[in-house]
Amino acid sequence: DQQVKQNSPSLSVQEGRISILNCDYTNSMFDYFLWYKKYPAEGPTFLISISSIKDKNEDGRFTVFLNKSAKHLSLHIVPSQPGDSAVYFCAATTTSGTYKYIFGTGTRLKVLA
Amino acid sequence: SQTIHQWPATLVQPVGSPLSLECTVEGTSNPNLYWYRQAAGRGLQLLFYSVGIGQISSEVPQNLSASRPQDRQFILSSKKLLLSDSGFYLCAWSRSFTFDQPQHFGDGTRLSIL
């Protein structure tokens, strides 16, 4: 049972354009969401998070949007840069539980120069 | 600043051999510690987590085990490796079980079973 889904395994975007990575979840108890970026042969690095009390959180070029009714979140990267090429994982957790993260399967983003 | 170390970076082991992967965290005390596995084409699967010395919670029944002999040391072990144990193993830490403290990952160990 995949509670967190990233249905696009890969995405290619031109440098300077917007990258939109999507994530869907099924558990309505999830109330905190995170995005991680992972380069090959390295561990994931935390990128940005959002609580369910918000619908948007912004940090520089990265913005995460949360649509609770649709159980959907997205990560926008504007403008995309070649250094953004990596695998992006979304994760979800419940703040009233043990705060274990449930990760999606990841989306490989390739930013073309 | 806090750092997390995992070793070895890569490991090739025969089926049936034992395993010991070590993870240590520096620059913080009483961290929560986690072991994840990423199999090919899969997401990150939580294997074990620990909130303190000697306290281990297992998420997935398997032939792996974890131990926390010291506050900032987390060890993943197996007595007999299976082919299905191949994957990328990641250790992570967080300050505490609060939602605004993200988990921070080590660089992982690529384990290949022959």
mmCIF file of C-alpha atoms in Angstrom:
data_model
loop_
_atom_site.group_PDB
_atom_site.id
_atom_site.type_symbol
_atom_site.label_atom_id
_atom_site.label_comp_id
_atom_site.label_asym_id
_atom_site.label_seq_id
_atom_site.Cartn_x
_atom_site.Cartn_y
_atom_site.Cartn_z
ATOM 1 C CA ASP A 1 0.000 0.000 0.000
ATOM 2 C CA GLN A 2 1.796 3.088 -1.276
ATOM 3 C CA GLN A 3 0.483 5.914 0.881
ATOM 4 C CA VAL A 4 2.646 8.523 -0.842
ATOM 5 C CA LYS A 5 2.859 8.439 -4.607
ATOM 6 C CA GLN A 6 4.981 10.248 -7.126
ATOM 7 C CA ASN A 7 3.510 9.128 -10.396
ATOM 8 C CA SER A 8 6.082 10.738 -12.650
ATOM 9 C CA PRO A 9 9.363 8.836 -12.449
ATOM 10 C CA SER A 10 11.148 11.454 -14.527
ATOM 11 C CA LEU A 11 10.824 15.023 -15.771
ATOM 12 C CA SER A 12 12.913 17.101 -18.185
ATOM 13 C CA VAL A 13 12.804 20.889 -18.162
ATOM 14 C CA GLN A 14 14.731 23.583 -19.973
ATOM 15 C CA GLU A 15 17.023 25.775 -17.912
ATOM 16 C CA GLY A 16 15.236 28.930 -16.782
ATOM 17 C CA ARG A 17 11.776 27.407 -17.015
ATOM 18 C CA ILE A 18 9.571 26.180 -14.183
ATOM 19 C CA SER A 19 9.845 22.636 -12.846
ATOM 20 C CA ILE A 20 6.729 21.203 -11.218
ATOM 21 C CA LEU A 21 7.021 17.983 -9.280
ATOM 22 C CA ASN A 22 3.876 16.337 -8.002
ATOM 23 C CA CYS A 23 3.053 14.112 -5.066
ATOM 24 C CA ASP A 24 -0.222 12.499 -3.978
ATOM 25 C CA TYR A 25 -1.072 10.905 -0.676
ATOM 26 C CA THR A 26 -3.893 8.731 0.540
ATOM 27 C CA ASN A 27 -3.739 8.985 4.332
ATOM 28 C CA SER A 28 -5.833 11.911 5.566
ATOM 29 C CA MET A 29 -3.961 11.775 8.890
ATOM 30 C CA PHE A 30 -0.807 13.139 7.269
ATOM 31 C CA ASP A 31 -0.379 16.759 8.313
ATOM 32 C CA TYR A 32 3.243 17.558 7.597
ATOM 33 C CA PHE A 33 5.014 17.194 4.296
ATOM 34 C CA LEU A 34 8.602 17.507 3.168
ATOM 35 C CA TRP A 35 10.621 17.523 -0.015
ATOM 36 C CA TYR A 36 14.118 16.074 -0.254
ATOM 37 C CA LYS A 37 16.637 16.279 -3.056
ATOM 38 C CA LYS A 38 19.055 13.451 -3.743
ATOM 39 C CA TYR A 39 22.154 13.383 -5.918
ATOM 40 C CA PRO A 40 23.674 10.059 -7.014
ATOM 41 C CA ALA A 41 25.731 8.272 -4.357
ATOM 42 C CA GLU A 42 24.657 10.788 -1.707
ATOM 43 C CA GLY A 43 21.992 10.831 0.958
ATOM 44 C CA PRO A 44 18.871 12.963 0.500
ATOM 45 C CA THR A 45 19.063 16.550 1.663
ATOM 46 C CA PHE A 46 16.121 18.392 3.142
ATOM 47 C CA LEU A 47 14.727 21.021 0.829
ATOM 48 C CA ILE A 48 11.462 22.477 2.073
ATOM 49 C CA SER A 49 8.467 21.501 4.190
ATOM 50 C CA ILE A 50 4.870 22.517 4.737
ATOM 51 C CA SER A 51 2.378 22.037 7.520
ATOM 52 C CA SER A 52 -1.241 21.245 6.751
ATOM 53 C CA ILE A 53 -2.292 24.548 8.296
ATOM 54 C CA LYS A 54 -0.746 26.257 5.277
ATOM 55 C CA ASP A 55 -1.329 25.887 1.585
ATOM 56 C CA LYS A 56 1.942 27.403 0.440
ATOM 57 C CA ASN A 57 5.496 27.714 1.651
ATOM 58 C CA GLU A 58 8.244 29.495 -0.206
ATOM 59 C CA ASP A 59 12.028 29.425 0.108
ATOM 60 C CA GLY A 60 13.934 31.210 -2.616
ATOM 61 C CA ARG A 61 13.396 29.454 -5.913
ATOM 62 C CA PHE A 62 11.442 26.634 -4.241
ATOM 63 C CA THR A 63 7.738 26.762 -3.422
ATOM 64 C CA VAL A 64 5.617 23.937 -2.101
ATOM 65 C CA PHE A 65 1.851 23.994 -2.560
ATOM 66 C CA LEU A 66 -0.553 21.834 -0.586
ATOM 67 C CA ASN A 67 -4.111 20.996 -1.631
ATOM 68 C CA LYS A 68 -5.574 19.093 1.307
ATOM 69 C CA SER A 69 -8.923 18.384 -0.307
ATOM 70 C CA ALA A 70 -7.183 16.741 -3.240
ATOM 71 C CA LYS A 71 -4.485 15.174 -1.036
ATOM 72 C CA HIS A 72 -1.921 16.615 -3.389
ATOM 73 C CA LEU A 73 1.239 18.613 -3.032
ATOM 74 C CA SER A 74 3.622 20.017 -5.557
ATOM 75 C CA LEU A 75 7.090 21.495 -5.617
ATOM 76 C CA HIS A 76 7.771 24.386 -7.966
ATOM 77 C CA ILE A 77 11.304 25.362 -8.891
ATOM 78 C CA VAL A 78 11.618 28.709 -10.635
ATOM 79 C CA PRO A 79 13.849 29.291 -12.485
ATOM 80 C CA SER A 80 15.225 25.801 -12.944
ATOM 81 C CA GLN A 81 19.002 25.440 -13.056
ATOM 82 C CA PRO A 82 21.196 22.555 -14.245
ATOM 83 C CA GLY A 83 22.334 22.043 -10.642
ATOM 84 C CA ASP A 84 18.747 21.195 -9.740
ATOM 85 C CA SER A 85 19.068 17.953 -11.681
ATOM 86 C CA ALA A 86 18.524 15.275 -9.045
ATOM 87 C CA VAL A 87 15.935 12.872 -7.709
ATOM 88 C CA TYR A 88 13.252 14.558 -5.624
ATOM 89 C CA PHE A 89 11.384 12.683 -2.909
ATOM 90 C CA CYS A 90 8.288 13.864 -1.138
ATOM 91 C CA ALA A 91 7.578 12.589 2.350
ATOM 92 C CA ALA A 92 4.599 12.768 4.663
ATOM 93 C CA THR A 93 4.106 12.285 8.366
ATOM 94 C CA THR A 94 1.589 12.708 11.165
ATOM 95 C CA THR A 95 2.521 15.110 13.937
ATOM 96 C CA SER A 96 0.211 13.337 16.355
ATOM 97 C CA GLY A 97 1.939 10.006 15.900
ATOM 98 C CA THR A 98 5.515 8.831 15.910
ATOM 99 C CA TYR A 99 6.599 11.272 13.184
ATOM 100 C CA LYS A 100 7.771 8.532 10.919
ATOM 101 C CA TYR A 101 8.202 9.671 7.364
ATOM 102 C CA ILE A 102 6.537 7.877 4.492
ATOM 103 C CA PHE A 103 8.462 8.556 1.307
ATOM 104 C CA GLY A 104 7.341 8.533 -2.279
ATOM 105 C CA THR A 105 9.302 6.690 -4.954
ATOM 106 C CA GLY A 106 10.951 9.853 -6.266
ATOM 107 C CA THR A 107 10.988 11.869 -9.478
ATOM 108 C CA ARG A 108 14.188 12.288 -11.431
ATOM 109 C CA LEU A 109 14.459 15.873 -12.635
ATOM 110 C CA LYS A 110 16.776 16.738 -15.494
ATOM 111 C CA VAL A 111 17.309 20.408 -16.230
ATOM 112 C CA LEU A 112 18.625 20.897 -19.747
ATOM 113 C CA ALA A 113 21.099 23.683 -20.425
ATOM 114 C CA SER B 1 27.358 21.849 13.463
ATOM 115 C CA GLN B 2 25.951 18.364 13.279
ATOM 116 C CA THR B 3 27.360 15.709 10.984
ATOM 117 C CA ILE B 4 26.435 12.142 10.266
ATOM 118 C CA HIS B 5 28.888 9.515 9.114
ATOM 119 C CA GLN B 6 28.119 6.214 7.490
ATOM 120 C CA TRP B 7 30.544 3.530 6.423
ATOM 121 C CA PRO B 8 31.452 1.815 4.291
ATOM 122 C CA ALA B 9 30.276 3.685 1.200
ATOM 123 C CA THR B 10 30.094 0.506 -0.855
ATOM 124 C CA LEU B 11 30.074 -3.144 0.127
ATOM 125 C CA VAL B 12 29.945 -6.366 -1.833
ATOM 126 C CA GLN B 13 29.021 -9.420 0.176
ATOM 127 C CA PRO B 14 28.243 -13.051 -0.678
ATOM 128 C CA VAL B 15 24.868 -14.553 0.132
ATOM 129 C CA GLY B 16 24.820 -15.984 3.635
ATOM 130 C CA SER B 17 27.552 -13.742 4.981
ATOM 131 C CA PRO B 18 27.055 -11.420 7.977
ATOM 132 C CA LEU B 19 26.626 -7.666 7.781
ATOM 133 C CA SER B 20 27.486 -4.726 9.967
ATOM 134 C CA LEU B 21 26.902 -1.142 8.884
ATOM 135 C CA GLU B 22 27.757 1.653 11.236
ATOM 136 C CA CYS B 23 26.415 5.168 11.580
ATOM 137 C CA THR B 24 27.549 7.873 13.968
ATOM 138 C CA VAL B 25 26.289 11.385 14.576
ATOM 139 C CA GLU B 26 28.392 14.243 15.856
ATOM 140 C CA GLY B 27 27.485 17.617 17.269
ATOM 141 C CA THR B 28 24.241 16.720 18.984
ATOM 142 C CA SER B 29 23.062 14.608 21.873
ATOM 143 C CA ASN B 30 20.150 12.217 22.215
ATOM 144 C CA PRO B 31 19.239 12.273 18.542
ATOM 145 C CA ASN B 32 16.538 10.127 17.048
ATOM 146 C CA LEU B 33 18.175 7.697 14.647
ATOM 147 C CA TYR B 34 16.822 5.883 11.618
ATOM 148 C CA TRP B 35 17.836 3.207 9.117
ATOM 149 C CA TYR B 36 16.269 3.315 5.658
ATOM 150 C CA ARG B 37 16.680 1.175 2.589
ATOM 151 C CA GLN B 38 16.187 2.253 -1.001
ATOM 152 C CA ALA B 39 15.789 -0.688 -3.333
ATOM 153 C CA ALA B 40 16.074 -0.194 -7.082
ATOM 154 C CA GLY B 41 13.101 1.819 -8.388
ATOM 155 C CA ARG B 42 11.604 2.137 -4.935
ATOM 156 C CA GLY B 43 11.214 4.908 -2.405
ATOM 157 C CA LEU B 44 12.914 5.107 0.938
ATOM 158 C CA GLN B 45 11.656 2.400 3.233
ATOM 159 C CA LEU B 46 12.052 2.886 6.974
ATOM 160 C CA LEU B 47 13.628 -0.197 8.551
ATOM 161 C CA PHE B 48 14.357 0.805 12.146
ATOM 162 C CA TYR B 49 14.235 3.863 14.344
ATOM 163 C CA SER B 50 15.516 4.606 17.802
ATOM 164 C CA VAL B 51 14.662 7.298 20.325
ATOM 165 C CA GLY B 52 17.398 6.371 22.786
ATOM 166 C CA ILE B 53 20.170 3.964 23.759
ATOM 167 C CA GLY B 54 18.979 0.391 23.547
ATOM 168 C CA GLN B 55 15.552 1.416 22.212
ATOM 169 C CA ILE B 56 14.878 0.014 18.763
ATOM 170 C CA SER B 57 11.615 -0.079 16.847
ATOM 171 C CA SER B 58 11.367 -2.313 13.816
ATOM 172 C CA GLU B 59 9.167 -1.355 10.927
ATOM 173 C CA VAL B 60 9.632 -4.259 8.568
ATOM 174 C CA PRO B 61 10.114 -7.900 9.628
ATOM 175 C CA GLN B 62 13.194 -9.268 7.910
ATOM 176 C CA ASN B 63 16.560 -10.791 8.602
ATOM 177 C CA LEU B 64 18.059 -7.448 9.573
ATOM 178 C CA SER B 65 18.478 -6.082 13.072
ATOM 179 C CA ALA B 66 19.596 -2.781 14.552
ATOM 180 C CA SER B 67 21.329 -1.800 17.734
ATOM 181 C CA ARG B 68 22.173 1.455 19.474
ATOM 182 C CA PRO B 69 25.026 0.756 21.868
ATOM 183 C CA GLN B 70 25.824 4.433 22.391
ATOM 184 C CA ASP B 71 23.840 7.651 22.201
ATOM 185 C CA ARG B 72 25.121 8.649 18.776
ATOM 186 C CA GLN B 73 25.880 5.257 17.266
ATOM 187 C CA PHE B 74 23.463 3.163 15.256
ATOM 188 C CA ILE B 75 24.366 -0.214 13.779
ATOM 189 C CA LEU B 76 22.546 -2.276 11.175
ATOM 190 C CA SER B 77 23.330 -5.986 11.204
ATOM 191 C CA SER B 78 22.460 -9.281 9.670
ATOM 192 C CA LYS B 79 23.608 -12.787 10.510
ATOM 193 C CA LYS B 80 22.998 -14.130 7.005
ATOM 194 C CA LEU B 81 22.469 -11.878 4.021
ATOM 195 C CA LEU B 82 19.931 -12.672 1.317
ATOM 196 C CA LEU B 83 19.994 -11.592 -2.310
ATOM 197 C CA SER B 84 16.980 -9.401 -1.562
ATOM 198 C CA ASP B 85 19.037 -7.408 0.933
ATOM 199 C CA SER B 86 20.790 -5.613 -1.904
ATOM 200 C CA GLY B 87 20.108 -1.905 -1.934
ATOM 201 C CA PHE B 88 21.149 1.515 -0.780
ATOM 202 C CA TYR B 89 21.105 1.839 2.996
ATOM 203 C CA LEU B 90 20.744 5.237 4.587
ATOM 204 C CA CYS B 91 21.128 6.352 8.151
ATOM 205 C CA ALA B 92 19.396 9.506 9.326
ATOM 206 C CA TRP B 93 19.027 11.547 12.471
ATOM 207 C CA SER B 94 16.663 14.160 13.809
ATOM 208 C CA ARG B 95 16.722 16.294 16.918
ATOM 209 C CA SER B 96 13.536 14.962 18.383
ATOM 210 C CA PHE B 97 10.154 13.683 17.502
ATOM 211 C CA THR B 98 8.717 17.047 16.588
ATOM 212 C CA PHE B 99 7.349 17.824 13.203
ATOM 213 C CA ASP B 100 9.461 20.887 12.557
ATOM 214 C CA GLN B 101 12.754 19.020 12.844
ATOM 215 C CA PRO B 102 13.521 17.319 9.544
ATOM 216 C CA GLN B 103 15.570 14.181 9.313
ATOM 217 C CA HIS B 104 19.129 14.542 8.031
ATOM 218 C CA PHE B 105 20.686 11.737 6.057
ATOM 219 C CA GLY B 106 24.141 10.289 5.713
ATOM 220 C CA ASP B 107 25.632 9.532 2.311
ATOM 221 C CA GLY B 108 24.536 5.919 2.390
ATOM 222 C CA THR B 109 26.037 2.485 1.806
ATOM 223 C CA ARG B 110 25.566 0.710 -1.507
ATOM 224 C CA LEU B 111 25.239 -2.983 -0.627
ATOM 225 C CA SER B 112 25.498 -5.592 -3.365
ATOM 226 C CA ILE B 113 24.859 -9.229 -2.578
ATOM 227 C CA LEU B 114 26.396 -11.810 -4.895
#
